[in-house]
Short mmCIF file of C-alpha atoms in Angstrom, two decimals:
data_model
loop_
_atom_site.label_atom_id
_atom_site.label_comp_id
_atom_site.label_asym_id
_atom_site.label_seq_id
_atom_site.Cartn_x
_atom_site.Cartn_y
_atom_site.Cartn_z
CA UNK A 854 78.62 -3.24 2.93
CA UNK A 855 77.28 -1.16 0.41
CA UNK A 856 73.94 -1.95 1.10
CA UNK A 857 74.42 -0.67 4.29
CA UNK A 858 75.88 2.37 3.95
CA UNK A 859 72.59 2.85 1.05
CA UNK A 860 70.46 1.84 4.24
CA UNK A 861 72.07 4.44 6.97
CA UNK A 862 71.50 7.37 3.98
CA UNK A 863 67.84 6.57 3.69
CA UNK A 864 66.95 6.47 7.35
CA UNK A 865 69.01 9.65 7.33
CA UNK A 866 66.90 11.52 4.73
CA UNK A 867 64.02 10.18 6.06
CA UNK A 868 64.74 11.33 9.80
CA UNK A 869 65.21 15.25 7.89
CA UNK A 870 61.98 14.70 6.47
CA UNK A 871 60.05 13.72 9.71
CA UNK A 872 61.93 16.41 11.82
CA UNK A 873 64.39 14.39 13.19
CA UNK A 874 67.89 14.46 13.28
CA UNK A 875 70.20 17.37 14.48
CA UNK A 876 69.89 20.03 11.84
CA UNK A 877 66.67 22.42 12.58
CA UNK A 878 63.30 21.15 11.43
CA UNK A 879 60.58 21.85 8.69
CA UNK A 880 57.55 23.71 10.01
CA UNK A 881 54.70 21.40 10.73
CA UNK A 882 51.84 22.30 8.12
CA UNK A 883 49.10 24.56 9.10
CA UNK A 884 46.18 23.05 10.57
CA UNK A 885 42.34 24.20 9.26
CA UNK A 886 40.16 24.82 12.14
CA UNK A 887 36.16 24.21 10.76
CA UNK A 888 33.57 26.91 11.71
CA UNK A 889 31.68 26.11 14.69
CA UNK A 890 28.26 24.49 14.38
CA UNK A 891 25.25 26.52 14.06
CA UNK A 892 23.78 27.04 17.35
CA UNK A 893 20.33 28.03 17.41
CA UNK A 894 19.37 30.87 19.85
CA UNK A 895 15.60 29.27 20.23
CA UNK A 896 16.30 27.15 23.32
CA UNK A 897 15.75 23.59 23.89
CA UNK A 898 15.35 24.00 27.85
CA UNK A 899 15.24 27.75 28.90
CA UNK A 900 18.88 28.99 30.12
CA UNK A 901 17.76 30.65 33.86
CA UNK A 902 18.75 33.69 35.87
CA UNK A 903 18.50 35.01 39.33
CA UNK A 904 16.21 37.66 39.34
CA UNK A 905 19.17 40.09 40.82
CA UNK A 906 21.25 39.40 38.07
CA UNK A 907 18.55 40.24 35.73
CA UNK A 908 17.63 43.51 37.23
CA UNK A 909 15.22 42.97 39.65
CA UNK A 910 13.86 43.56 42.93
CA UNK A 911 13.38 40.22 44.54
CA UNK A 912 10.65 41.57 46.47
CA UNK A 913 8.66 43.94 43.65
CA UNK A 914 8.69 40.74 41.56
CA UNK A 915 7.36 38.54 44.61
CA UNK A 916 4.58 40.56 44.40
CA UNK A 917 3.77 40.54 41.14
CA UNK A 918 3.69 36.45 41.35
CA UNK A 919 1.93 37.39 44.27
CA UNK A 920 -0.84 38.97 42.38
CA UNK A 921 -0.77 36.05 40.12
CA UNK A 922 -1.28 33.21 41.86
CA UNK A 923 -3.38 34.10 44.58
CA UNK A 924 -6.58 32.62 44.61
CA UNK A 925 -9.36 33.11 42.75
CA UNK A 926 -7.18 34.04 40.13
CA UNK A 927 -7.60 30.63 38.56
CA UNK A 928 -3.87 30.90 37.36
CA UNK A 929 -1.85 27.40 36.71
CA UNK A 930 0.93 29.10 35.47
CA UNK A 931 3.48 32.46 35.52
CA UNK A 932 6.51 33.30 33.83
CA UNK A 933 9.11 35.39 33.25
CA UNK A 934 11.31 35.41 30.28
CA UNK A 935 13.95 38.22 30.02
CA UNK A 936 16.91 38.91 27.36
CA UNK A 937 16.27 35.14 26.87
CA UNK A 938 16.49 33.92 30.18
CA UNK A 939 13.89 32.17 32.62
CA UNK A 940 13.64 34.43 35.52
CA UNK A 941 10.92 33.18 37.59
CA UNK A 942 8.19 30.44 36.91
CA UNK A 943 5.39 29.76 39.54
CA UNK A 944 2.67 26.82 39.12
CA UNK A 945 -0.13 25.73 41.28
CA UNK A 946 -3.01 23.31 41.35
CA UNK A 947 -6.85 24.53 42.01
CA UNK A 948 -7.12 26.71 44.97
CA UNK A 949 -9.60 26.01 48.32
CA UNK A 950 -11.18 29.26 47.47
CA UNK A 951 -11.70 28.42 43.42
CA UNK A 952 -12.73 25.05 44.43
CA UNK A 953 -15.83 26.85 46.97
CA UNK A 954 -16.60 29.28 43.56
CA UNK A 955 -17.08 26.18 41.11
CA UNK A 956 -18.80 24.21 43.27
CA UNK A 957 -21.28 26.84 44.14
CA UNK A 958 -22.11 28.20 40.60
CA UNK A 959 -21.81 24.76 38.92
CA UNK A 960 -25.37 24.02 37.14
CA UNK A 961 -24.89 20.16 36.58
CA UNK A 962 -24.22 17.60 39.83
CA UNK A 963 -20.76 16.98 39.02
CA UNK A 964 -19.77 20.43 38.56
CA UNK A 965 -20.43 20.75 42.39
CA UNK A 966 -18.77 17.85 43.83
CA UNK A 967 -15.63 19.82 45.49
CA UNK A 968 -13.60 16.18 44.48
CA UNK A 969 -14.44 16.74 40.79
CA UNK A 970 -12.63 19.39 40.51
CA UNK A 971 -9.66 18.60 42.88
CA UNK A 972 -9.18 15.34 41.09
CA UNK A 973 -8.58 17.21 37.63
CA UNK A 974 -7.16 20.68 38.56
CA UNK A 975 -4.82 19.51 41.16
CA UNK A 976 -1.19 19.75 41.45
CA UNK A 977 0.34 21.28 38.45
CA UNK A 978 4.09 21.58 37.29
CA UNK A 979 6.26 22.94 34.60
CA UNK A 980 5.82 19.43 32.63
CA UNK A 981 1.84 20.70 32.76
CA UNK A 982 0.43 21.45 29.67
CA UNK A 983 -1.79 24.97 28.94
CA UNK A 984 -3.92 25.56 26.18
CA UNK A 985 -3.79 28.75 24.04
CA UNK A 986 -7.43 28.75 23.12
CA UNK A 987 -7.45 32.48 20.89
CA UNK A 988 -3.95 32.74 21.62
CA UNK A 989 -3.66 30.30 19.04
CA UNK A 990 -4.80 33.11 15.94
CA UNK A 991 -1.28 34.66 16.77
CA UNK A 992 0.32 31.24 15.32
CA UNK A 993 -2.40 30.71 12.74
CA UNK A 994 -1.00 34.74 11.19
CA UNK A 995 2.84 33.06 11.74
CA UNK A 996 2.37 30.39 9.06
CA UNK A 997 0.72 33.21 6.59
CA UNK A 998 3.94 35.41 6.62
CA UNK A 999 5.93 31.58 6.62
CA UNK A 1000 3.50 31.33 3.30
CA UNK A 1001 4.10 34.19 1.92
CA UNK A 1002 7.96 34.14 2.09
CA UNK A 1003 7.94 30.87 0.86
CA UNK A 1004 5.63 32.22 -2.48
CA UNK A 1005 2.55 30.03 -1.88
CA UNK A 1006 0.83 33.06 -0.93
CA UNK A 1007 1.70 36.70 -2.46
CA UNK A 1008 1.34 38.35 -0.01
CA UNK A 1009 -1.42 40.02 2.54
CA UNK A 1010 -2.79 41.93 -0.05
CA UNK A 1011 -4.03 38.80 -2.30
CA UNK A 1012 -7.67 38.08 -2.55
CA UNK A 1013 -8.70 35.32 0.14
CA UNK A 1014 -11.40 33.97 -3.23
CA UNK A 1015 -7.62 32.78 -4.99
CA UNK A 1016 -7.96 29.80 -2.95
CA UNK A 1017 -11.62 29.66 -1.18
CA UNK A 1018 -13.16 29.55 -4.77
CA UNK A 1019 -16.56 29.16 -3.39
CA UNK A 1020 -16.44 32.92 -2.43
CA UNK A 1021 -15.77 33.50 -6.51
CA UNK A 1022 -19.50 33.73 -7.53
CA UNK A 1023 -20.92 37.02 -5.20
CA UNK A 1024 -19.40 39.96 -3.55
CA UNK A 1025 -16.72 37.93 -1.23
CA UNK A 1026 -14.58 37.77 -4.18
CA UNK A 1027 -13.19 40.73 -3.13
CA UNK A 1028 -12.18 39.87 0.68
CA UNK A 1029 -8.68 40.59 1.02
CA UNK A 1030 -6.06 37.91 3.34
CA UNK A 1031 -5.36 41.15 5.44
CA UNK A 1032 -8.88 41.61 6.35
CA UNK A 1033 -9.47 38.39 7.42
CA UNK A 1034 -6.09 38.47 9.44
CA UNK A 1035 -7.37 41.99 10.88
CA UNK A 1036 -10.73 40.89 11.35
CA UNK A 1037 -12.63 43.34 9.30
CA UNK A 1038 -13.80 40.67 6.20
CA UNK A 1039 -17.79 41.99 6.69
CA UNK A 1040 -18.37 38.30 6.71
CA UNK A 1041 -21.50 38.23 9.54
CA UNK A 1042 -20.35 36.49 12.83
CA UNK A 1043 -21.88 32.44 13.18
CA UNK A 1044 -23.00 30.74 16.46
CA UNK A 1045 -23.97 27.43 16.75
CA UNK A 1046 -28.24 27.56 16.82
CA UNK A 1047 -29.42 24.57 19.24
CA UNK A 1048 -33.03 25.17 17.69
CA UNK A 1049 -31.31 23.83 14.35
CA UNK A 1050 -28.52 21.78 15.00
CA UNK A 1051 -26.27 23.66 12.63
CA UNK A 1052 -24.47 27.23 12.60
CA UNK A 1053 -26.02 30.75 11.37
CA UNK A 1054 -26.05 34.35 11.72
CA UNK A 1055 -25.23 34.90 15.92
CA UNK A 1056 -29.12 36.04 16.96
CA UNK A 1057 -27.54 38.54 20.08
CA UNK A 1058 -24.24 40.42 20.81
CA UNK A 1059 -22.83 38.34 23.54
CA UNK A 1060 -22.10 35.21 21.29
CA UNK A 1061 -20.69 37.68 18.52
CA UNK A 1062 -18.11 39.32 20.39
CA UNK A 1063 -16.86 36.37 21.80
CA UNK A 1064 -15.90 35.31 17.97
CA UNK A 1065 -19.05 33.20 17.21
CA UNK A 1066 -20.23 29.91 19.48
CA UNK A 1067 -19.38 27.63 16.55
CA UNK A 1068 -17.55 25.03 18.99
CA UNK A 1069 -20.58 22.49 19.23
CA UNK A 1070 -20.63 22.02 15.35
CA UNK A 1071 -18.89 19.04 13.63
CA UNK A 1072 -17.81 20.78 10.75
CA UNK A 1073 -16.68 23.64 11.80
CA UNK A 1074 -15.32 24.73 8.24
CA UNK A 1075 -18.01 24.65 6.55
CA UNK A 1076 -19.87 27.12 8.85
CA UNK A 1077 -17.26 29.18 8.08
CA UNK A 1078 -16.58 29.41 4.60
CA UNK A 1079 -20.95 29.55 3.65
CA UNK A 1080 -21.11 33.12 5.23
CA UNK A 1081 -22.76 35.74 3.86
CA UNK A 1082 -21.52 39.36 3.79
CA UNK A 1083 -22.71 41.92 6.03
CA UNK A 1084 -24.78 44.80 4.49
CA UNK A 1085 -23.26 48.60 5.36
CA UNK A 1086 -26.07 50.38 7.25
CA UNK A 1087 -28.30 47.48 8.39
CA UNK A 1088 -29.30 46.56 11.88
CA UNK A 1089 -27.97 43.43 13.29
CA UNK A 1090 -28.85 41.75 16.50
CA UNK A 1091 -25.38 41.05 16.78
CA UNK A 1092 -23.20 44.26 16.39
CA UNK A 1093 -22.25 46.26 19.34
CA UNK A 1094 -23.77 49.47 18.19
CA UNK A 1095 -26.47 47.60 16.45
CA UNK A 1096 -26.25 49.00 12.81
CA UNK A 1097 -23.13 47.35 11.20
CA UNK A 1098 -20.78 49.82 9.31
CA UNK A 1099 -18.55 48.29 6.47
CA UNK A 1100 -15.18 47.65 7.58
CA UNK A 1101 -15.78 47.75 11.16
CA UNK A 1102 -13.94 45.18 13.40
CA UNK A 1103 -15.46 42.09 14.23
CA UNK A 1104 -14.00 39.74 16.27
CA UNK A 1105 -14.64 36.46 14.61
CA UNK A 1106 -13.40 32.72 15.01
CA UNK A 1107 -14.37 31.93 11.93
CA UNK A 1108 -12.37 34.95 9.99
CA UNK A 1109 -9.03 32.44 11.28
CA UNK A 1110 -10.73 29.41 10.78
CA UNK A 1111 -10.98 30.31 6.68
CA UNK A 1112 -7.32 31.07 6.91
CA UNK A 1113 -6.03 28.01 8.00
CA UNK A 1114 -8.12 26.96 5.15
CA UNK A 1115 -5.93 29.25 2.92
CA UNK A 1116 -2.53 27.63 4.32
CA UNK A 1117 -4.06 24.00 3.29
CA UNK A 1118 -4.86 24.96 0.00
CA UNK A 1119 -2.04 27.04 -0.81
CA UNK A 1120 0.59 24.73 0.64
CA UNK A 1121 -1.18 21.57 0.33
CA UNK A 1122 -0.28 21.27 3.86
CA UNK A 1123 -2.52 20.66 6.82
CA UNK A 1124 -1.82 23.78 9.00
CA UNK A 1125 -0.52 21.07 11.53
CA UNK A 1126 2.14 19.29 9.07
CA UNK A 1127 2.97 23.01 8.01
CA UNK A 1128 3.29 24.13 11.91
CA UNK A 1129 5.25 21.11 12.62
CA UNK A 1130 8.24 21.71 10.36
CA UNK A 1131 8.31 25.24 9.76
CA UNK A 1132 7.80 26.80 13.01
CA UNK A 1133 7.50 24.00 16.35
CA UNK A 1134 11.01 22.75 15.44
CA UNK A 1135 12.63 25.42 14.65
CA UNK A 1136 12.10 27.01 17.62
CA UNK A 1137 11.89 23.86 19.73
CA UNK A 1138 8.33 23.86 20.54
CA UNK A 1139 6.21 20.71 21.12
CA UNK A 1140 3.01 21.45 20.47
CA UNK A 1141 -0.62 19.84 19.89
CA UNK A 1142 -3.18 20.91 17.82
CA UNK A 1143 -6.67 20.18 18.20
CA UNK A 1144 -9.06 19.66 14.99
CA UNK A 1145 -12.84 19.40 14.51
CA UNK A 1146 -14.94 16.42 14.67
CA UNK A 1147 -14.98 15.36 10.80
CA UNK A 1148 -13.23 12.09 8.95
CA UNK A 1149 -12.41 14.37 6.16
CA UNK A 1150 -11.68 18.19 5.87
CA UNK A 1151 -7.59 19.05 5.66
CA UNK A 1152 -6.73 15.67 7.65
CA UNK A 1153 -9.20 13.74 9.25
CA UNK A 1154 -10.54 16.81 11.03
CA UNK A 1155 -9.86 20.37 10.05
CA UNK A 1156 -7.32 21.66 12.20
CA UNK A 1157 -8.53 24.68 14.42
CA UNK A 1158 -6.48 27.23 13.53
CA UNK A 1159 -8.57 30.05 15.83
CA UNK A 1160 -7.53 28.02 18.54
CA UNK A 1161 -6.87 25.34 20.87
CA UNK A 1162 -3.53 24.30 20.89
CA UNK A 1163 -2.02 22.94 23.98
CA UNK A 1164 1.94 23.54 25.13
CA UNK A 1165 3.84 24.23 28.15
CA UNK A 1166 4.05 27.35 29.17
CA UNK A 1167 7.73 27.07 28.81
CA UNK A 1168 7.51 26.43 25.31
CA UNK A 1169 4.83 28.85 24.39
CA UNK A 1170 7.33 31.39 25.97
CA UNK A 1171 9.42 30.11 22.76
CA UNK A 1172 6.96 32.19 20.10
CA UNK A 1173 7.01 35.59 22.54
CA UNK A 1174 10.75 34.74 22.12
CA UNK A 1175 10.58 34.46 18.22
CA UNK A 1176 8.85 37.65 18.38
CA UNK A 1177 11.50 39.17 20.31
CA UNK A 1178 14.58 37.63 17.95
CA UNK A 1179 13.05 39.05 14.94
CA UNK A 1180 12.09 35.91 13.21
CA UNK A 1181 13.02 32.69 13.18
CA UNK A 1182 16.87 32.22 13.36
CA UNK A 1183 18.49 29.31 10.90
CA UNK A 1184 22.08 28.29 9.88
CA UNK A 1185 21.01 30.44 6.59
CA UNK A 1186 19.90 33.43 8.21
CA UNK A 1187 16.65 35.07 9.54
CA UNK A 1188 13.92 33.91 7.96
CA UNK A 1189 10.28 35.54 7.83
CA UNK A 1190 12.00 38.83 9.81
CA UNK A 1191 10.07 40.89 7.70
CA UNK A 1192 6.56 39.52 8.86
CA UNK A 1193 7.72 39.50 12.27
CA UNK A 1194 8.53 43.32 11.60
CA UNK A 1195 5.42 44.10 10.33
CA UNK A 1196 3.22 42.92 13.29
CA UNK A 1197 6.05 44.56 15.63
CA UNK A 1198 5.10 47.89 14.05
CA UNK A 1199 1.36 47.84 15.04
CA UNK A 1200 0.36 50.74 16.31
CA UNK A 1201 -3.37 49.71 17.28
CA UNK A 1202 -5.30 47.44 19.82
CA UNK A 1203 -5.17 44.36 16.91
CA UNK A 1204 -3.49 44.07 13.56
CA UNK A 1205 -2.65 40.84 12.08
CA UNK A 1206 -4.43 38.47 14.80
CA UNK A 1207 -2.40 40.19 17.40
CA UNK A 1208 -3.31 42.27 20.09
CA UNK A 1209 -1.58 45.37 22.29
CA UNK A 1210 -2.00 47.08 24.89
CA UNK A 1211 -0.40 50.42 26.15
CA UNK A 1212 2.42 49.80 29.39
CA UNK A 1213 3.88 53.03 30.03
CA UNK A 1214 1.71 56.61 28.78
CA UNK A 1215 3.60 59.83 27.67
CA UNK A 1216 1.10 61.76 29.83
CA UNK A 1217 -0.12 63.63 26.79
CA UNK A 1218 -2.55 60.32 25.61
CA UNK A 1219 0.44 58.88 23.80
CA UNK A 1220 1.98 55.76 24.33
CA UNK A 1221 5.64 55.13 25.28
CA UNK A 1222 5.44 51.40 25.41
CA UNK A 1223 3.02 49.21 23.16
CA UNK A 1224 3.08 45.85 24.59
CA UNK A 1225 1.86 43.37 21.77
CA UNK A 1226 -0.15 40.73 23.31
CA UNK A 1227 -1.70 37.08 22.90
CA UNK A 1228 -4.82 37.26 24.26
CA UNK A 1229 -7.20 33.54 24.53
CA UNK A 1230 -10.19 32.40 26.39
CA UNK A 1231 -10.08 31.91 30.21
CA UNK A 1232 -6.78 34.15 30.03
CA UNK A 1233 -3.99 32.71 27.94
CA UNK A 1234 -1.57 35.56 27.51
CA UNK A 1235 2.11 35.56 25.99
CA UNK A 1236 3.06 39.12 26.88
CA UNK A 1237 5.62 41.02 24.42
CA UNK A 1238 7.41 43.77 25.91
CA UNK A 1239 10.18 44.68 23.53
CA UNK A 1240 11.20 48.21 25.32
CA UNK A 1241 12.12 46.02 28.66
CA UNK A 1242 13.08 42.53 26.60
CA UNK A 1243 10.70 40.90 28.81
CA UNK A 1244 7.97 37.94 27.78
CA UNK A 1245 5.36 36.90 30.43
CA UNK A 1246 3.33 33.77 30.04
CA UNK A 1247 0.11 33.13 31.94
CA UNK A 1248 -2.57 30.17 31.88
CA UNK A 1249 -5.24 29.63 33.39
CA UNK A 1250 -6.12 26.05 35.42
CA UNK A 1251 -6.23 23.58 32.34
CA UNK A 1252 -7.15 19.55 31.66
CA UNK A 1253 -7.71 17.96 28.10
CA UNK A 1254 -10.64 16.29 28.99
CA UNK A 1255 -9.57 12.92 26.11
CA UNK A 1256 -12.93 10.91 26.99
CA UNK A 1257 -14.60 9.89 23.28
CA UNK A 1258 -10.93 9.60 22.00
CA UNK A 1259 -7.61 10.03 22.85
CA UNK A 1260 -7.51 12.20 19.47
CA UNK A 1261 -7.61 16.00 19.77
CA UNK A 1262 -10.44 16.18 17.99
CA UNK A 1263 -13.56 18.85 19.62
CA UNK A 1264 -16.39 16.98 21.25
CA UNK A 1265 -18.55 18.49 23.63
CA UNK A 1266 -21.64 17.38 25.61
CA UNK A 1267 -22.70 19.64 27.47
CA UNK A 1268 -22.65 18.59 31.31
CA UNK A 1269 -20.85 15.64 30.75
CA UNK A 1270 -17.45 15.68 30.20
CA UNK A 1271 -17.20 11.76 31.38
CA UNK A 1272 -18.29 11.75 27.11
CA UNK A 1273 -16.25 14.11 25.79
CA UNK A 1274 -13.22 15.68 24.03
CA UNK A 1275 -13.24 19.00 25.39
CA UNK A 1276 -10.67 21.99 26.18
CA UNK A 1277 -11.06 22.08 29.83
CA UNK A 1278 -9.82 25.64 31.24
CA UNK A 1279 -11.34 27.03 33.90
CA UNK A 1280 -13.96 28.98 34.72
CA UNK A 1281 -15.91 29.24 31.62
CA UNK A 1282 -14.89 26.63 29.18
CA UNK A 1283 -16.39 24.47 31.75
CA UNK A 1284 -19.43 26.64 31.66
CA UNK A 1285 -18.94 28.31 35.29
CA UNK A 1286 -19.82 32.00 34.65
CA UNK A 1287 -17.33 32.81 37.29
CA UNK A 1288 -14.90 36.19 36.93
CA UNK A 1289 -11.06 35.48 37.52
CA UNK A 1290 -9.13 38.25 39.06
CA UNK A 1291 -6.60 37.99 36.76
CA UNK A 1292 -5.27 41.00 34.27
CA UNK A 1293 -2.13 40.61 31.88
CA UNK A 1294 -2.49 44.77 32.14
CA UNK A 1295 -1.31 44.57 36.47
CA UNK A 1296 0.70 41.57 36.09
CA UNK A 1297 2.94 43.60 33.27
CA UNK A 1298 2.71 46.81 35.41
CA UNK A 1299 4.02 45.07 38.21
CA UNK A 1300 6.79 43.05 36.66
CA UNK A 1301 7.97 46.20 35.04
CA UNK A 1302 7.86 48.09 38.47
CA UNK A 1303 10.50 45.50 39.75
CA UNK A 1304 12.89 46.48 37.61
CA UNK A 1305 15.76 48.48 38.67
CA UNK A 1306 15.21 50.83 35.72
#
């Protein structure tokens, strides 16, 4: 009996302990709710909005795709990103029009077989890749301010001879990282020389300005790092106003090419490996670099960091976007925001492998809206309008021609693509001296016209 009655007093303190029982109860312990998860504001797959909801006039932007699609344009691709949302994203395949053009001005027979070019600029989609060709510089400057916040590099201000040591012995010791980023090194623009085989001084203007013709050489790295220095008040066969002034611009492939030469040795990354983790995933960009055509160099080729990378034009929207965040937006914080800032404050037509352009004047020759710019070869533009939070994205008709390997590594035979490894955009990678109708300048002007401002 006793144990009983012990029994009945135990379940009874234990029912006051759970709750139970018909006195009032204890209050239930508090409950810790975790932070949310870091979500990253770089999308994965682009969040989309009607263009009404975004501010637009259906029809003003109709036109503007208009503008850029329509034939002999030689557009692939259009889009418009705003306050980081897909508004509108057009793709075509190779126009009747641009097929008649190539055909006509092709110089080799299978440049002007109409199925040639129908067979490998046909129907393209969203899941069709671009390449960046110059736009690619833009990237290459990225990873220097992703350098320098990281301390392999201190900042743009260090001599470029700290880490290209063979520029130690003469005058390039004194070539600063910001010169070659701004293009104003003094090094003399390269070509390629057919009468040689190997690269040298550009012999006329046309090959200069377009950055140096260096794409036919193996070893592209070498021909840039064993240049000589321009000498103030000479005449050049290759400068615009023919007698070269120090510190002049000069657009120059090779100027980029020596910098992704600084991010290998200063990392001991291949610009690749160091794009890879520090800036594709991040934002959530897949991307493809191509290299040169050596076994050695940063890794088995040296990557080409003046151009030719190839993306969606979804994702390439993802480094306008970048641009337009501030930096590159981790758990920890912003990182490289103050890079991001400095390019963001150019107030000329290029600083820090960047270009701009002006989109709305103040009437007086001032500018109320400098639109920072990508700019590549064939026109590959990612458009930065920070006033209007807008990014545009164009490229031109594109195939990685992947015939000697199915490496991205530069290969080109002229007239014969069927042997290969080439950057295919058209017109003129492909050699067709034909001029698109295309300009980032009235595609912006028209997109920003739409708006209900």
């Amino acid at each position: 009996m006793n144990k009983l009655v012990n029994l009945s007093f135990i379940v009874a303190l234990s029912l006051q302990a759970c709750g139970g029982g018909g006195g009032g109860s204890t209050p239930p312990s508090s409950v810790v709710t975790p932070p949310p998860s870091f979500e990253s504001p770089h999308p994965d797959n682009w969040e989309t909005q009607s263009p009404a909801d975004a501010g637009f006039n259906y029809a003003a932007l109709s036109d503007a795709f208009d503008y850029a699609m329509q034939d002999g344009t030689f557009t692939q691709a259009a889009l418009v990103i705003r306050d980081g949302k897909l508004i509108e994203e057009q793709y075509r395949g190779i126009a009747d029009g641009e097929v008649n053009t190539l055909t006509s001005l092709g110089s080799y027979p299978g440049d002007q077989d109409p199925a040639f070019w129908i067979e490998n600029y046909g129907t393209r989609d969203s899941a069709s890749l671009m390449t960046s060709w110059s736009t690619a510089k833009s990237f290459t400057s990225m990873l220097i301010g992703m350098a320098i916040e990281k301390g392999f590099i201190t900042s743009t201000d260090q001599l470029a001879s700290d880490f290209i040591t063979e520029w130690q012995a003469d005058d390039r010791i004194n070539i600063t990282i910001e010169q070659l980023l701004d293009m104003r090194s003094g090094l003399v623009p390269v070509c390629f020389l057919p009468s040689t085989g190997n690269v040298g001084e550009c012999a006329n203007q046309g090959d200069a300005a377009a950055g140096g013709n260096i794409v036919f050489y193996p070893d592209q790295m070498s021909g840039c790092i064993n240049r000589d220095l321009a000498v103030d008040g000479t005449t050049y066969p290759w400068d615009s106003d023919g007698i070269y002034r120090a510190g002049e611009f000069l657009y120059s492939n090779c100027d980029t090419q020596v910098l992704g030469e600084i991010l290998f040795r200063a990392t001991g990354q291949d610009p690749g490996t160091l794009a890879q983790t520090e800036l594709f995933e991040p934002i959530n960009m897949t991307a493809y670099w191509w290299r040169d055509n050596v076994e050695s160099g940063q890794s088995n080729g040296n990557y080409l960091t003046y151009c030719c990378l190839d993306a969606t034009p979804r994702d390439f929207a993802k480094f306008g976007y970048l641009m337009h965040l501030g930096g590159i937006e981790l758990e920890s914080g912003t990182q490289y925001g103050s890079y991001v800032s400095q390019v963001r404050a150019m107030d000329g037509f290029y600083d820090k492998q960047f270009w701009s352009f002006c989109g709305e004047e103040d009437g007086n020759g001032g500018c109320l809206n400098l639109v920072i710019v990508t700019r590549g070869f064939d026109g590959q533009f990612i458009a930065m309008d920070f006033k209007h939070n807008l990014i545009l994205v164009r490229a031109s008709l594109y195939q990685p021609y992947l015939n000697r390997s199915e490496e991205r590594k530069m290969f080109l035979i002229p007239g014969s693509v069927a042997d290969s490894n080439w950057i295919g955009s058209v017109p003129n990678a492909m050699a067709i001296p034909a001029a698109p109708t295309f300009f980032i300048e009235e595609f912006h002007a028209r997109v920003v016209a739409a708006l209900n401002q």
